[in-house]
Amino acid sequence: MTQKRKITIARGDGIGPEIMDATLKILEHAGAMIEPEFIEIGEKVYLSGNTTGIPNETWDSLRSNKVFFKGPITTPQGGGYKSLNVTIRKTLGLYANVRPNVSYAPFVKTKHPNMDLVIIRENEEDLYAGIEHQQTPEVVQCLKLITRPGSEKIIRYAFEYARKNNRKKVTCFSKDNIMKLTDGLFHKVFKEIAVEYPEIETEHWIIDIGMAKIADTPQDFDVIVMPNLYGDIASDVAAQITGSVGLAGSANIGDHVAMFEAIHGSAPDIAGKGIANPSGLINGAIMMLVHIGQADVATRIHNAWLKTLEDGVNTADIAKGGASVGTMEFAEAVIERLGQEPTTFKPVVYNNSETNNENEFKLSPVASDRINREIVRELDGVDVFLFNNQHSPDEIGKKLEELAGPEFRLAVITNRGVKVYPGGFPETFTTDHWRCRFQKSEGTESISNGDILSLLSRIQEAHLDFIKTENLYTFNGELGYSLGQGQ
Ligand code: NAD
């Protein structure tokens, strides 16, 4: 007999406790060999004054049990509360967010009866690095970080997932026509890794048209891999068009720990009414059971759940005004059908030999170490960002040309990325935030950080207010920075 697997459980906020109790009841009746360890995280912890939403001692439970089953959490608005979901994903290195979106027509009303796609969302990087600054009274910034190792891990994960689950195609979404360096890197790594999987078809769409295609012809997609923010938006769209955001489950996978949940939030508008759909969390539980090697239990629950849908037992979000049952009645209907198989849908069979256990997530070492060693990085200049609400672009430009010194030349000044000097247009709208690009002058062999410090001293002595600098490098002779619009 299988030994009971200890798992950490948080019931969550809003509808969390209702859907968690319903789901755990199904797991118990289906014979899941789990030993829950309950933890308290989320709203109560936030409101007790802990802005992280998670007590320090709770990490021990997550790190030792390595499997976390989580109800949705409410992030209080304002007040400096950090999103607990993002904290947990990043602290535990849960880099892959796997979100299957399947339609269940004709039993769940949808315009897309043949939809069966999996969104694999990068879960740690991108704008979710959470590095934001107010730089001037008028301008705030958020750093979008895309890394080579992070992109390699998630893209390789997507291809491995496709191979293991007999999926035929992997699509990449990015916006590399605009963000040529960040999204450009993601797309480039996709193309590099794709050649290692010749049996899998590949394609790339720019995110805007890609998203439109998900909304219009989702049946054309199989596995889709994308950076964090796009994945967040695309997976809600995809879940909603299957019929309800309440249907889809999600796995957050790392090398050491994995977390399973529903994709939806804590739905405060329906909390406490006993009407929420537990299906998203049930689907999260099914993914968890496969992960911990209890494929037989996952199969039994999934087939009973499909049969429940076929028998027309629906919560209010699916019934859409028709006869509906509450959260616990829905769970009881699934329990009654344990051991039965669907007749219209194809019965599901999970196999333990295909099970994703923790060790399988240790992917082959990425090539970054080798690549880093081969790269020659040369300093090519510096972008100095100034706060200025007094001088015109021409005044700043002329002053900076005098200050550039023999090592640098002032190449361009931009405002919100658009060239305003030399030769800007009066129509261009400007703010108090000026990016002044100094490049190594012709005849100078090499420049150093020391030269940049001297330049900054000259700028300071001229009573100009610099607020940040960004070094410009070439990597193996290729520009490691974007040109200004109009440069
Ligand atoms: P939400 O997903 O909670 O709700 C959106 C809409 O979908 C609401 O009308 C809700 O009633 C409905 N809905 C959601 N789940 C449902 C279910 N199982 N059955 C029936 N209807 C359902 O999104 P929101 O309102 O934007 O967010 C509410 C809170 O949840 C916020 O504090 C947010 O930060 C948090 N949130 C948490 C998670 C998570 O813990 N993983 C994810 C998203 C949002």
Short mmCIF file of C-alpha atoms and ligand atoms in Angstrom, two decimals:
data_model
loop_
_atom_site.label_atom_id
_atom_site.label_comp_id
_atom_site.label_asym_id
_atom_site.label_seq_id
_atom_site.Cartn_x
_atom_site.Cartn_y
_atom_site.Cartn_z
CA MET A 1 0.00 0.00 0.00
CA THR A 2 1.27 3.50 -0.90
CA GLN A 3 2.51 5.51 2.06
CA LYS A 4 0.66 8.71 2.85
CA ARG A 5 2.37 11.72 1.26
CA LYS A 6 2.62 14.77 3.49
CA ILE A 7 1.47 17.90 1.69
CA THR A 8 1.14 21.50 2.83
CA ILE A 9 -2.34 22.99 2.40
CA ALA A 10 -3.58 26.58 2.66
CA ARG A 11 -7.35 26.90 2.46
CA GLY A 12 -7.04 30.49 1.22
CA ASP A 13 -9.32 33.53 1.34
CA GLY A 14 -12.75 34.42 -0.09
CA ILE A 15 -14.19 31.29 -1.74
CA GLY A 16 -10.93 29.43 -0.89
CA PRO A 17 -12.13 27.56 2.23
CA GLU A 18 -15.40 26.51 0.47
CA ILE A 19 -13.75 25.09 -2.64
CA MET A 20 -10.86 23.58 -0.63
CA ASP A 21 -13.21 21.69 1.72
CA ALA A 22 -15.19 20.41 -1.27
CA THR A 23 -12.03 19.30 -3.09
CA LEU A 24 -10.47 17.62 -0.03
CA LYS A 25 -13.70 15.68 0.50
CA ILE A 26 -13.40 14.32 -3.05
CA LEU A 27 -9.72 13.43 -2.48
CA GLU A 28 -10.60 11.56 0.70
CA HIS A 29 -13.38 9.52 -0.94
CA ALA A 30 -11.21 8.79 -3.97
CA GLY A 31 -8.55 7.26 -1.72
CA ALA A 32 -5.81 9.87 -2.12
CA MET A 33 -2.91 8.86 0.13
CA ILE A 34 -2.15 12.31 1.48
CA GLU A 35 -1.47 13.68 4.94
CA PRO A 36 -2.40 17.38 4.98
CA GLU A 37 -0.43 19.91 7.01
CA PHE A 38 -2.53 23.08 7.15
CA ILE A 39 -0.91 26.50 7.17
CA GLU A 40 -2.37 29.98 7.54
CA ILE A 41 -1.31 32.50 4.91
CA GLY A 42 -2.99 35.41 3.14
CA GLU A 43 -5.48 38.04 4.20
CA LYS A 44 -5.48 37.38 7.97
CA VAL A 45 -1.67 37.38 8.04
CA TYR A 46 -1.49 40.56 5.95
CA LEU A 47 -3.99 42.34 8.17
CA SER A 48 -2.10 41.29 11.31
CA GLY A 49 0.67 43.61 10.07
CA ASN A 50 2.86 41.16 8.14
CA THR A 51 3.12 42.78 4.67
CA THR A 52 4.42 39.55 3.09
CA GLY A 53 1.23 37.61 3.94
CA ILE A 54 3.25 34.57 5.04
CA PRO A 55 4.70 33.94 8.54
CA ASN A 56 8.41 33.04 8.60
CA GLU A 57 7.87 29.61 10.19
CA THR A 58 5.49 28.60 7.38
CA TRP A 59 8.35 28.39 4.90
CA ASP A 60 9.68 25.34 6.80
CA SER A 61 6.51 23.38 6.04
CA LEU A 62 6.68 24.28 2.33
CA ARG A 63 10.38 23.47 2.06
CA SER A 64 10.17 20.13 3.84
CA ASN A 65 6.93 18.82 2.29
CA LYS A 66 7.83 20.14 -1.20
CA VAL A 67 4.21 19.91 -2.40
CA PHE A 68 1.83 22.77 -1.73
CA PHE A 69 -1.90 22.74 -2.44
CA LYS A 70 -3.25 26.25 -2.21
CA GLY A 71 -6.63 27.97 -2.22
CA PRO A 72 -6.79 31.46 -3.75
CA ILE A 73 -5.45 34.34 -1.69
CA THR A 74 -6.75 37.91 -1.48
CA THR A 75 -4.06 40.56 -1.83
CA PRO A 76 -5.32 43.63 0.06
CA GLN A 77 -5.30 46.75 -2.15
CA GLY A 78 -2.69 49.45 -1.42
CA GLY A 79 -0.80 49.55 1.89
CA GLY A 80 2.45 48.17 0.45
CA TYR A 81 1.22 44.53 0.54
CA LYS A 82 3.30 42.40 -1.82
CA SER A 83 1.50 39.68 -3.80
CA LEU A 84 1.92 36.44 -1.86
CA ASN A 85 1.57 34.36 -5.01
CA VAL A 86 4.50 36.14 -6.59
CA THR A 87 6.54 35.87 -3.36
CA ILE A 88 5.94 32.10 -3.08
CA ARG A 89 6.63 31.43 -6.77
CA LYS A 90 9.87 33.38 -6.74
CA THR A 91 11.21 32.40 -3.31
CA LEU A 92 10.71 28.69 -4.02
CA GLY A 93 11.92 28.94 -7.63
CA LEU A 94 8.61 27.78 -9.16
CA TYR A 95 9.63 28.83 -12.65
CA ALA A 96 7.01 27.04 -14.75
CA ASN A 97 3.31 27.80 -14.55
CA VAL A 98 1.38 25.12 -16.42
CA ARG A 99 -2.22 25.95 -17.29
CA PRO A 100 -4.25 23.50 -19.39
CA ASN A 101 -7.39 24.99 -20.96
CA VAL A 102 -9.89 22.49 -22.28
CA SER A 103 -13.47 23.02 -23.47
CA TYR A 104 -16.16 20.59 -22.39
CA ALA A 105 -18.83 21.15 -25.07
CA PRO A 106 -21.70 20.51 -25.29
CA PHE A 107 -21.91 20.22 -21.50
CA VAL A 108 -20.21 23.53 -20.79
CA LYS A 109 -21.40 26.27 -23.12
CA THR A 110 -18.54 27.69 -25.20
CA LYS A 111 -17.99 29.17 -28.65
CA HIS A 112 -14.93 26.91 -28.96
CA PRO A 113 -15.95 23.26 -28.62
CA ASN A 114 -12.59 21.80 -29.75
CA MET A 115 -10.23 23.72 -27.54
CA ASP A 116 -7.43 21.82 -25.81
CA LEU A 117 -4.35 23.94 -25.26
CA VAL A 118 -1.76 24.30 -22.51
CA ILE A 119 -0.25 27.64 -21.61
CA ILE A 120 3.22 27.40 -20.11
CA ARG A 121 3.95 30.72 -18.51
CA GLU A 122 7.37 31.82 -17.28
CA ASN A 123 6.71 32.45 -13.62
CA GLU A 124 9.57 34.44 -12.07
CA GLU A 125 10.91 37.11 -14.41
CA ASP A 126 9.74 39.85 -16.76
CA LEU A 127 7.90 42.81 -15.20
CA TYR A 128 7.18 40.59 -12.18
CA ALA A 129 10.75 41.15 -10.98
CA GLY A 130 8.89 43.90 -9.10
CA ILE A 131 11.70 46.43 -9.47
CA GLU A 132 9.95 49.79 -9.73
CA HIS A 133 11.12 53.32 -9.05
CA GLN A 134 9.78 56.82 -9.18
CA GLN A 135 12.65 58.68 -10.80
CA THR A 136 11.29 62.19 -11.20
CA PRO A 137 8.05 63.92 -10.14
CA GLU A 138 6.56 62.92 -13.51
CA VAL A 139 8.08 59.54 -14.30
CA VAL A 140 7.97 56.03 -12.81
CA GLN A 141 9.61 52.93 -14.23
CA CYS A 142 9.30 49.15 -13.93
CA LEU A 143 12.25 47.01 -15.00
CA LYS A 144 11.47 44.20 -17.39
CA LEU A 145 14.10 41.50 -16.80
CA ILE A 146 14.36 38.59 -19.19
CA THR A 147 17.35 36.31 -18.60
CA ARG A 148 18.98 33.69 -20.77
CA PRO A 149 18.96 30.96 -18.07
CA GLY A 150 15.34 31.77 -17.15
CA SER A 151 14.25 31.65 -20.80
CA GLU A 152 16.18 28.43 -21.42
CA LYS A 153 14.56 26.74 -18.41
CA ILE A 154 10.96 27.61 -19.28
CA ILE A 155 11.30 26.96 -23.01
CA ARG A 156 13.01 23.61 -22.43
CA TYR A 157 10.28 22.79 -19.91
CA ALA A 158 7.63 23.54 -22.58
CA PHE A 159 9.28 21.23 -25.11
CA GLU A 160 9.79 18.48 -22.51
CA TYR A 161 6.13 18.84 -21.48
CA ALA A 162 5.05 18.54 -25.12
CA ARG A 163 7.20 15.44 -25.64
CA LYS A 164 6.00 13.75 -22.43
CA ASN A 165 2.35 14.52 -23.06
CA ASN A 166 2.39 13.60 -26.72
CA ARG A 167 1.66 17.15 -27.84
CA LYS A 168 2.55 17.99 -31.44
CA LYS A 169 3.29 21.70 -31.53
CA VAL A 170 4.90 24.37 -29.32
CA THR A 171 4.11 28.02 -30.08
CA CYS A 172 6.07 30.95 -28.69
CA PHE A 173 4.44 34.35 -28.03
CA SER A 174 6.56 37.49 -27.71
CA LYS A 175 6.63 41.13 -28.71
CA ASP A 176 10.09 41.13 -30.22
CA ASN A 177 9.16 43.55 -32.99
CA ILE A 178 9.15 46.25 -30.27
CA MET A 179 11.24 44.86 -27.40
CA LYS A 180 14.08 43.60 -29.52
CA LEU A 181 16.44 42.83 -26.65
CA THR A 182 14.16 41.40 -23.94
CA ASP A 183 11.47 39.63 -25.95
CA GLY A 184 14.07 39.21 -28.69
CA LEU A 185 16.15 37.05 -26.31
CA PHE A 186 13.12 34.92 -25.41
CA HIS A 187 12.34 34.29 -29.08
CA LYS A 188 15.99 33.62 -29.91
CA VAL A 189 16.30 31.02 -27.14
CA PHE A 190 13.05 29.44 -28.38
CA LYS A 191 14.57 29.00 -31.83
CA GLU A 192 17.82 27.60 -30.36
CA ILE A 193 16.04 25.01 -28.20
CA ALA A 194 13.47 24.07 -30.87
CA VAL A 195 16.16 22.40 -33.00
CA GLU A 196 16.69 19.85 -30.21
CA TYR A 197 13.08 18.66 -30.65
CA PRO A 198 12.77 18.00 -34.40
CA GLU A 199 9.62 15.88 -33.98
CA ILE A 200 7.72 18.86 -32.53
CA GLU A 201 6.29 21.52 -34.84
CA THR A 202 7.08 25.08 -33.79
CA GLU A 203 5.73 28.55 -34.54
CA HIS A 204 5.95 32.09 -33.18
CA TRP A 205 3.30 34.80 -32.99
CA ILE A 206 3.58 38.39 -31.89
CA ILE A 207 1.59 38.48 -28.64
CA ASP A 208 -1.20 40.80 -29.83
CA ILE A 209 -2.21 38.77 -32.87
CA GLY A 210 -1.44 35.55 -30.97
CA MET A 211 -3.89 36.53 -28.24
CA ALA A 212 -6.50 37.42 -30.87
CA LYS A 213 -6.02 33.97 -32.38
CA ILE A 214 -6.50 32.30 -28.98
CA ALA A 215 -9.81 34.18 -28.68
CA ASP A 216 -10.85 33.27 -32.25
CA THR A 217 -9.38 29.86 -33.16
CA PRO A 218 -7.99 28.31 -29.93
CA GLN A 219 -8.20 24.85 -31.52
CA ASP A 220 -5.16 25.79 -33.66
CA PHE A 221 -2.91 25.81 -30.58
CA ASP A 222 -1.38 22.96 -28.63
CA VAL A 223 1.34 24.08 -26.15
CA ILE A 224 2.10 27.81 -25.92
CA VAL A 225 5.11 29.20 -24.06
CA MET A 226 5.46 32.88 -23.17
CA PRO A 227 6.97 35.41 -20.78
CA ASN A 228 5.27 36.05 -17.45
CA LEU A 229 2.89 38.98 -18.01
CA TYR A 230 1.63 37.78 -21.40
CA GLY A 231 1.06 34.35 -19.85
CA ASP A 232 -0.96 35.84 -17.01
CA ILE A 233 -3.32 37.60 -19.40
CA ALA A 234 -3.48 34.85 -22.03
CA SER A 235 -4.32 32.13 -19.52
CA ASP A 236 -7.27 34.07 -18.08
CA VAL A 237 -8.58 34.70 -21.61
CA ALA A 238 -8.10 31.04 -22.51
CA ALA A 239 -9.81 29.80 -19.31
CA GLN A 240 -12.74 32.17 -19.70
CA ILE A 241 -13.47 31.12 -23.30
CA THR A 242 -13.61 27.44 -22.34
CA GLY A 243 -16.80 28.48 -20.53
CA SER A 244 -15.71 29.73 -17.09
CA VAL A 245 -12.61 31.00 -15.34
CA GLY A 246 -13.72 28.61 -12.55
CA LEU A 247 -12.72 25.48 -14.51
CA ALA A 248 -8.96 25.53 -14.94
CA GLY A 249 -6.25 24.30 -12.58
CA SER A 250 -2.65 25.35 -12.51
CA ALA A 251 0.68 23.80 -11.54
CA ASN A 252 3.64 25.93 -10.48
CA ILE A 253 6.70 23.79 -10.92
CA GLY A 254 10.21 24.28 -9.57
CA ASP A 255 13.31 22.09 -9.23
CA HIS A 256 12.55 21.41 -5.56
CA VAL A 257 8.96 22.39 -4.73
CA ALA A 258 5.69 22.40 -6.67
CA MET A 259 2.49 24.29 -5.94
CA PHE A 260 -0.98 23.45 -7.25
CA GLU A 261 -4.00 25.74 -7.34
CA ALA A 262 -6.95 27.00 -9.39
CA ILE A 263 -6.15 29.76 -11.86
CA HIS A 264 -8.89 32.05 -10.57
CA GLY A 265 -8.73 34.36 -7.55
CA SER A 266 -10.61 34.46 -4.25
CA ALA A 267 -13.84 35.79 -5.87
CA PRO A 268 -14.86 38.03 -2.95
CA ASP A 269 -18.14 38.86 -4.77
CA ILE A 270 -19.46 35.32 -4.20
CA ALA A 271 -17.52 34.32 -1.06
CA GLY A 272 -19.50 32.68 1.75
CA LYS A 273 -22.49 31.90 -0.47
CA GLY A 274 -21.56 28.28 -1.15
CA ILE A 275 -22.04 28.72 -4.92
CA ALA A 276 -18.44 28.81 -6.22
CA ASN A 277 -17.31 26.22 -8.72
CA PRO A 278 -14.67 23.95 -7.13
CA SER A 279 -13.61 22.56 -10.55
CA GLY A 280 -10.50 24.74 -10.95
CA LEU A 281 -9.15 23.52 -7.62
CA ILE A 282 -10.23 19.93 -8.41
CA ASN A 283 -8.22 20.15 -11.63
CA GLY A 284 -5.27 21.56 -9.65
CA ALA A 285 -5.60 18.55 -7.28
CA ILE A 286 -5.57 16.14 -10.23
CA MET A 287 -2.29 17.67 -11.46
CA MET A 288 -0.90 17.35 -7.92
CA LEU A 289 -1.87 13.67 -7.65
CA VAL A 290 -0.11 12.91 -10.94
CA HIS A 291 2.92 14.82 -9.65
CA ILE A 292 3.14 12.77 -6.43
CA GLY A 293 2.73 9.46 -8.21
CA GLN A 294 -0.95 8.77 -7.45
CA ALA A 295 -2.04 8.58 -11.07
CA ASP A 296 -4.76 6.00 -10.34
CA VAL A 297 -6.51 8.39 -7.95
CA ALA A 298 -6.10 11.28 -10.42
CA THR A 299 -7.69 9.14 -13.15
CA ARG A 300 -10.63 8.16 -10.94
CA ILE A 301 -11.36 11.76 -9.93
CA HIS A 302 -10.94 13.18 -13.43
CA ASN A 303 -13.33 10.63 -14.99
CA ALA A 304 -15.91 11.12 -12.22
CA TRP A 305 -15.66 14.89 -12.70
CA LEU A 306 -16.19 14.55 -16.49
CA LYS A 307 -19.20 12.28 -15.86
CA THR A 308 -20.60 14.88 -13.45
CA LEU A 309 -20.41 17.50 -16.23
CA GLU A 310 -22.01 15.07 -18.71
CA ASP A 311 -24.87 14.46 -16.29
CA GLY A 312 -25.64 18.20 -16.32
CA VAL A 313 -24.65 18.86 -12.70
CA ASN A 314 -23.46 22.46 -12.76
CA THR A 315 -22.53 25.30 -10.45
CA ALA A 316 -24.07 28.70 -11.19
CA ASP A 317 -21.16 30.00 -13.32
CA ILE A 318 -21.68 27.12 -15.78
CA ALA A 319 -25.47 26.77 -15.50
CA LYS A 320 -25.77 30.47 -16.48
CA GLY A 321 -29.30 30.91 -15.13
CA GLY A 322 -30.34 27.24 -15.46
CA ALA A 323 -30.64 24.73 -12.61
CA SER A 324 -27.53 24.75 -10.49
CA VAL A 325 -26.04 23.14 -7.40
CA GLY A 326 -23.84 24.63 -4.69
CA THR A 327 -20.13 23.99 -4.13
CA MET A 328 -20.50 21.03 -1.76
CA GLU A 329 -23.39 19.46 -3.72
CA PHE A 330 -21.19 19.54 -6.81
CA ALA A 331 -18.41 17.78 -4.88
CA GLU A 332 -20.89 15.18 -3.61
CA ALA A 333 -22.04 14.58 -7.20
CA VAL A 334 -18.41 13.90 -8.18
CA ILE A 335 -18.02 11.54 -5.19
CA GLU A 336 -21.17 9.60 -6.23
CA ARG A 337 -19.61 9.05 -9.66
CA LEU A 338 -16.18 7.85 -8.47
CA GLY A 339 -15.50 4.64 -10.38
CA GLN A 340 -17.61 5.72 -13.38
CA GLU A 341 -16.31 6.88 -16.73
CA PRO A 342 -17.68 9.54 -19.06
CA THR A 343 -19.54 8.30 -22.14
CA THR A 344 -19.28 11.31 -24.49
CA PHE A 345 -15.86 12.59 -23.43
CA LYS A 346 -12.90 10.28 -23.88
CA PRO A 347 -12.05 8.74 -20.51
CA VAL A 348 -8.76 9.98 -19.09
CA VAL A 349 -5.93 7.64 -18.13
CA TYR A 350 -2.94 8.94 -16.19
CA ASN A 351 0.06 6.73 -15.98
CA ASN A 352 2.53 6.63 -13.13
CA SER A 353 5.40 5.95 -15.50
CA GLU A 354 4.73 9.37 -17.03
CA THR A 355 4.46 10.94 -13.63
CA ASN A 356 6.37 14.12 -13.06
CA ASN A 357 8.18 13.46 -9.82
CA GLU A 358 10.42 16.06 -8.26
CA ASN A 359 13.64 14.66 -9.64
CA GLU A 360 12.40 14.77 -13.20
CA PHE A 361 12.26 18.54 -13.00
CA LYS A 362 16.02 18.75 -12.73
CA LEU A 363 16.47 19.64 -16.35
CA SER A 364 19.69 19.17 -18.23
CA PRO A 365 22.18 21.95 -17.44
CA VAL A 366 21.60 25.03 -19.51
CA ALA A 367 24.22 26.31 -21.88
CA SER A 368 24.56 29.71 -20.18
CA ASP A 369 27.86 28.97 -18.42
CA ARG A 370 29.51 28.04 -21.65
CA ILE A 371 27.98 31.00 -23.46
CA ASN A 372 29.02 33.46 -20.72
CA ARG A 373 32.62 32.34 -20.97
CA GLU A 374 32.72 32.88 -24.72
CA ILE A 375 31.26 36.39 -24.69
CA VAL A 376 33.51 39.45 -25.04
CA ARG A 377 31.86 42.45 -23.36
CA GLU A 378 33.10 45.95 -24.19
CA LEU A 379 31.98 49.27 -22.73
CA ASP A 380 30.66 51.43 -25.55
CA GLY A 381 29.19 54.40 -23.70
CA VAL A 382 26.66 55.42 -21.09
CA ASP A 383 23.08 56.65 -20.90
CA VAL A 384 22.82 59.37 -18.26
CA PHE A 385 19.25 60.11 -17.18
CA LEU A 386 18.66 63.68 -16.02
CA PHE A 387 15.84 65.26 -14.08
CA ASN A 388 15.22 68.60 -15.76
CA ASN A 389 12.21 70.91 -15.83
CA GLN A 390 14.06 74.16 -16.57
CA HIS A 391 16.13 73.89 -19.72
CA SER A 392 15.09 73.27 -23.34
CA PRO A 393 16.52 70.22 -25.16
CA ASP A 394 18.85 72.53 -27.11
CA GLU A 395 20.16 74.14 -23.93
CA ILE A 396 20.87 70.78 -22.30
CA GLY A 397 22.33 69.39 -25.54
CA LYS A 398 24.80 72.27 -26.00
CA LYS A 399 25.86 72.12 -22.34
CA LEU A 400 26.41 68.35 -22.44
CA GLU A 401 28.41 68.56 -25.67
CA GLU A 402 30.84 70.83 -23.84
CA LEU A 403 31.03 68.40 -20.90
CA ALA A 404 31.46 65.19 -22.93
CA GLY A 405 35.25 65.49 -22.89
CA PRO A 406 37.63 63.73 -25.19
CA GLU A 407 36.46 60.19 -24.26
CA PHE A 408 32.79 60.64 -25.12
CA ARG A 409 30.58 62.35 -27.64
CA LEU A 410 26.95 63.22 -26.97
CA ALA A 411 25.10 60.99 -29.46
CA VAL A 412 21.47 61.83 -28.74
CA ILE A 413 19.02 63.05 -26.11
CA THR A 414 15.65 61.34 -25.94
CA ASN A 415 12.54 61.96 -23.90
CA ARG A 416 10.31 58.91 -23.33
CA GLY A 417 12.55 57.19 -25.89
CA VAL A 418 12.06 59.74 -28.70
CA LYS A 419 14.91 61.86 -30.06
CA VAL A 420 14.64 65.51 -29.01
CA TYR A 421 18.27 66.54 -29.63
CA PRO A 422 19.90 67.13 -32.04
CA GLY A 423 17.13 68.17 -34.38
CA GLY A 424 13.99 67.33 -32.39
CA PHE A 425 10.49 68.49 -33.34
CA PRO A 426 8.54 71.03 -31.27
CA GLU A 427 5.48 68.76 -31.58
CA THR A 428 7.13 66.02 -29.47
CA PHE A 429 5.67 65.92 -25.98
CA THR A 430 8.30 65.96 -23.26
CA THR A 431 8.39 65.24 -19.52
CA ASP A 432 10.98 66.01 -16.82
CA HIS A 433 13.00 62.82 -17.57
CA TRP A 434 15.81 63.06 -20.16
CA ARG A 435 17.99 60.22 -21.41
CA CYS A 436 21.35 61.59 -22.59
CA ARG A 437 23.41 59.09 -24.55
CA PHE A 438 27.20 59.44 -24.48
CA GLN A 439 29.16 57.18 -26.77
CA LYS A 440 32.85 56.43 -26.94
CA SER A 441 34.30 59.07 -29.24
CA GLU A 442 36.16 58.16 -32.39
CA GLY A 443 39.85 57.84 -31.75
CA THR A 444 39.32 56.65 -28.14
CA GLU A 445 40.49 53.08 -27.90
CA SER A 446 38.59 52.05 -24.81
CA ILE A 447 36.62 53.60 -21.98
CA SER A 448 36.13 52.50 -18.39
CA ASN A 449 33.80 53.02 -15.45
CA GLY A 450 36.38 55.57 -14.24
CA ASP A 451 35.72 57.66 -17.39
CA ILE A 452 32.00 57.48 -16.63
CA LEU A 453 32.62 58.68 -13.05
CA SER A 454 34.62 61.66 -14.37
CA LEU A 455 31.83 62.47 -16.82
CA LEU A 456 29.26 62.35 -14.00
CA SER A 457 31.44 64.66 -11.89
CA ARG A 458 31.53 67.19 -14.73
CA ILE A 459 27.75 66.93 -15.10
CA GLN A 460 27.27 67.46 -11.37
CA GLU A 461 29.61 70.48 -11.33
CA ALA A 462 27.51 71.98 -14.14
CA HIS A 463 24.48 71.76 -11.77
CA LEU A 464 22.63 69.18 -13.85
CA ASP A 465 20.74 66.56 -11.82
CA PHE A 466 21.44 62.96 -12.88
CA ILE A 467 19.04 60.36 -11.51
CA LYS A 468 20.46 57.19 -12.97
CA THR A 469 22.93 55.79 -15.46
CA GLU A 470 22.86 52.73 -17.67
CA ASN A 471 26.11 51.43 -19.15
CA LEU A 472 26.13 50.65 -22.87
CA TYR A 473 27.97 47.50 -23.88
CA THR A 474 28.66 45.51 -26.99
CA PHE A 475 28.70 41.72 -26.67
CA ASN A 476 30.94 40.04 -29.22
CA GLY A 477 30.72 43.25 -31.23
CA GLU A 478 26.89 43.35 -31.26
CA LEU A 479 25.04 46.27 -29.69
CA GLY A 480 23.66 45.36 -26.26
CA TYR A 481 21.29 48.33 -26.18
CA SER A 482 18.46 49.67 -28.29
CA LEU A 483 18.70 52.82 -30.38
CA GLY A 484 16.45 55.78 -29.56
CA GLN A 485 13.41 56.36 -31.81
CA GLY A 486 14.78 58.56 -34.58
CA GLN A 487 18.43 58.05 -33.54
P1 NAD B 1 -11.33 36.34 -9.41
O1 NAD B 1 -10.78 35.25 -10.26
O2 NAD B 1 -11.32 36.11 -7.96
O3 NAD B 1 -12.83 36.65 -9.88
C1 NAD B 1 -13.16 37.07 -11.19
C2 NAD B 1 -14.63 36.74 -11.49
O4 NAD B 1 -14.75 35.32 -11.69
C3 NAD B 1 -15.58 37.09 -10.35
O5 NAD B 1 -16.81 37.52 -10.88
C4 NAD B 1 -15.78 35.76 -9.63
O6 NAD B 1 -17.02 35.63 -8.96
C5 NAD B 1 -15.67 34.76 -10.77
N1 NAD B 1 -15.10 33.49 -10.28
C6 NAD B 1 -13.80 33.27 -9.95
N2 NAD B 1 -13.64 32.01 -9.53
C7 NAD B 1 -14.85 31.43 -9.58
C8 NAD B 1 -15.34 30.14 -9.24
N3 NAD B 1 -14.52 29.18 -8.78
N4 NAD B 1 -16.65 29.88 -9.40
C9 NAD B 1 -17.46 30.82 -9.89
N5 NAD B 1 -17.09 32.06 -10.23
C10 NAD B 1 -15.79 32.37 -10.07
O7 NAD B 1 -10.51 37.68 -9.77
P2 NAD B 1 -10.46 39.10 -9.04
O8 NAD B 1 -11.83 39.48 -8.60
O9 NAD B 1 -9.73 39.97 -9.97
O10 NAD B 1 -9.53 38.87 -7.78
C11 NAD B 1 -10.02 38.72 -6.44
C12 NAD B 1 -8.83 38.53 -5.49
O11 NAD B 1 -8.16 37.31 -5.81
C13 NAD B 1 -7.79 39.64 -5.53
O12 NAD B 1 -7.37 39.94 -4.23
C14 NAD B 1 -6.65 39.02 -6.31
O13 NAD B 1 -5.40 39.57 -5.93
C15 NAD B 1 -6.76 37.57 -5.89
N6 NAD B 1 -6.19 36.59 -6.86
C16 NAD B 1 -5.58 35.50 -6.31
C17 NAD B 1 -5.09 34.51 -7.15
C18 NAD B 1 -4.42 33.33 -6.52
O14 NAD B 1 -4.42 33.20 -5.31
N7 NAD B 1 -3.82 32.45 -7.31
C19 NAD B 1 -5.24 34.62 -8.53
C20 NAD B 1 -5.91 35.73 -9.06
C21 NAD B 1 -6.39 36.71 -8.20
#
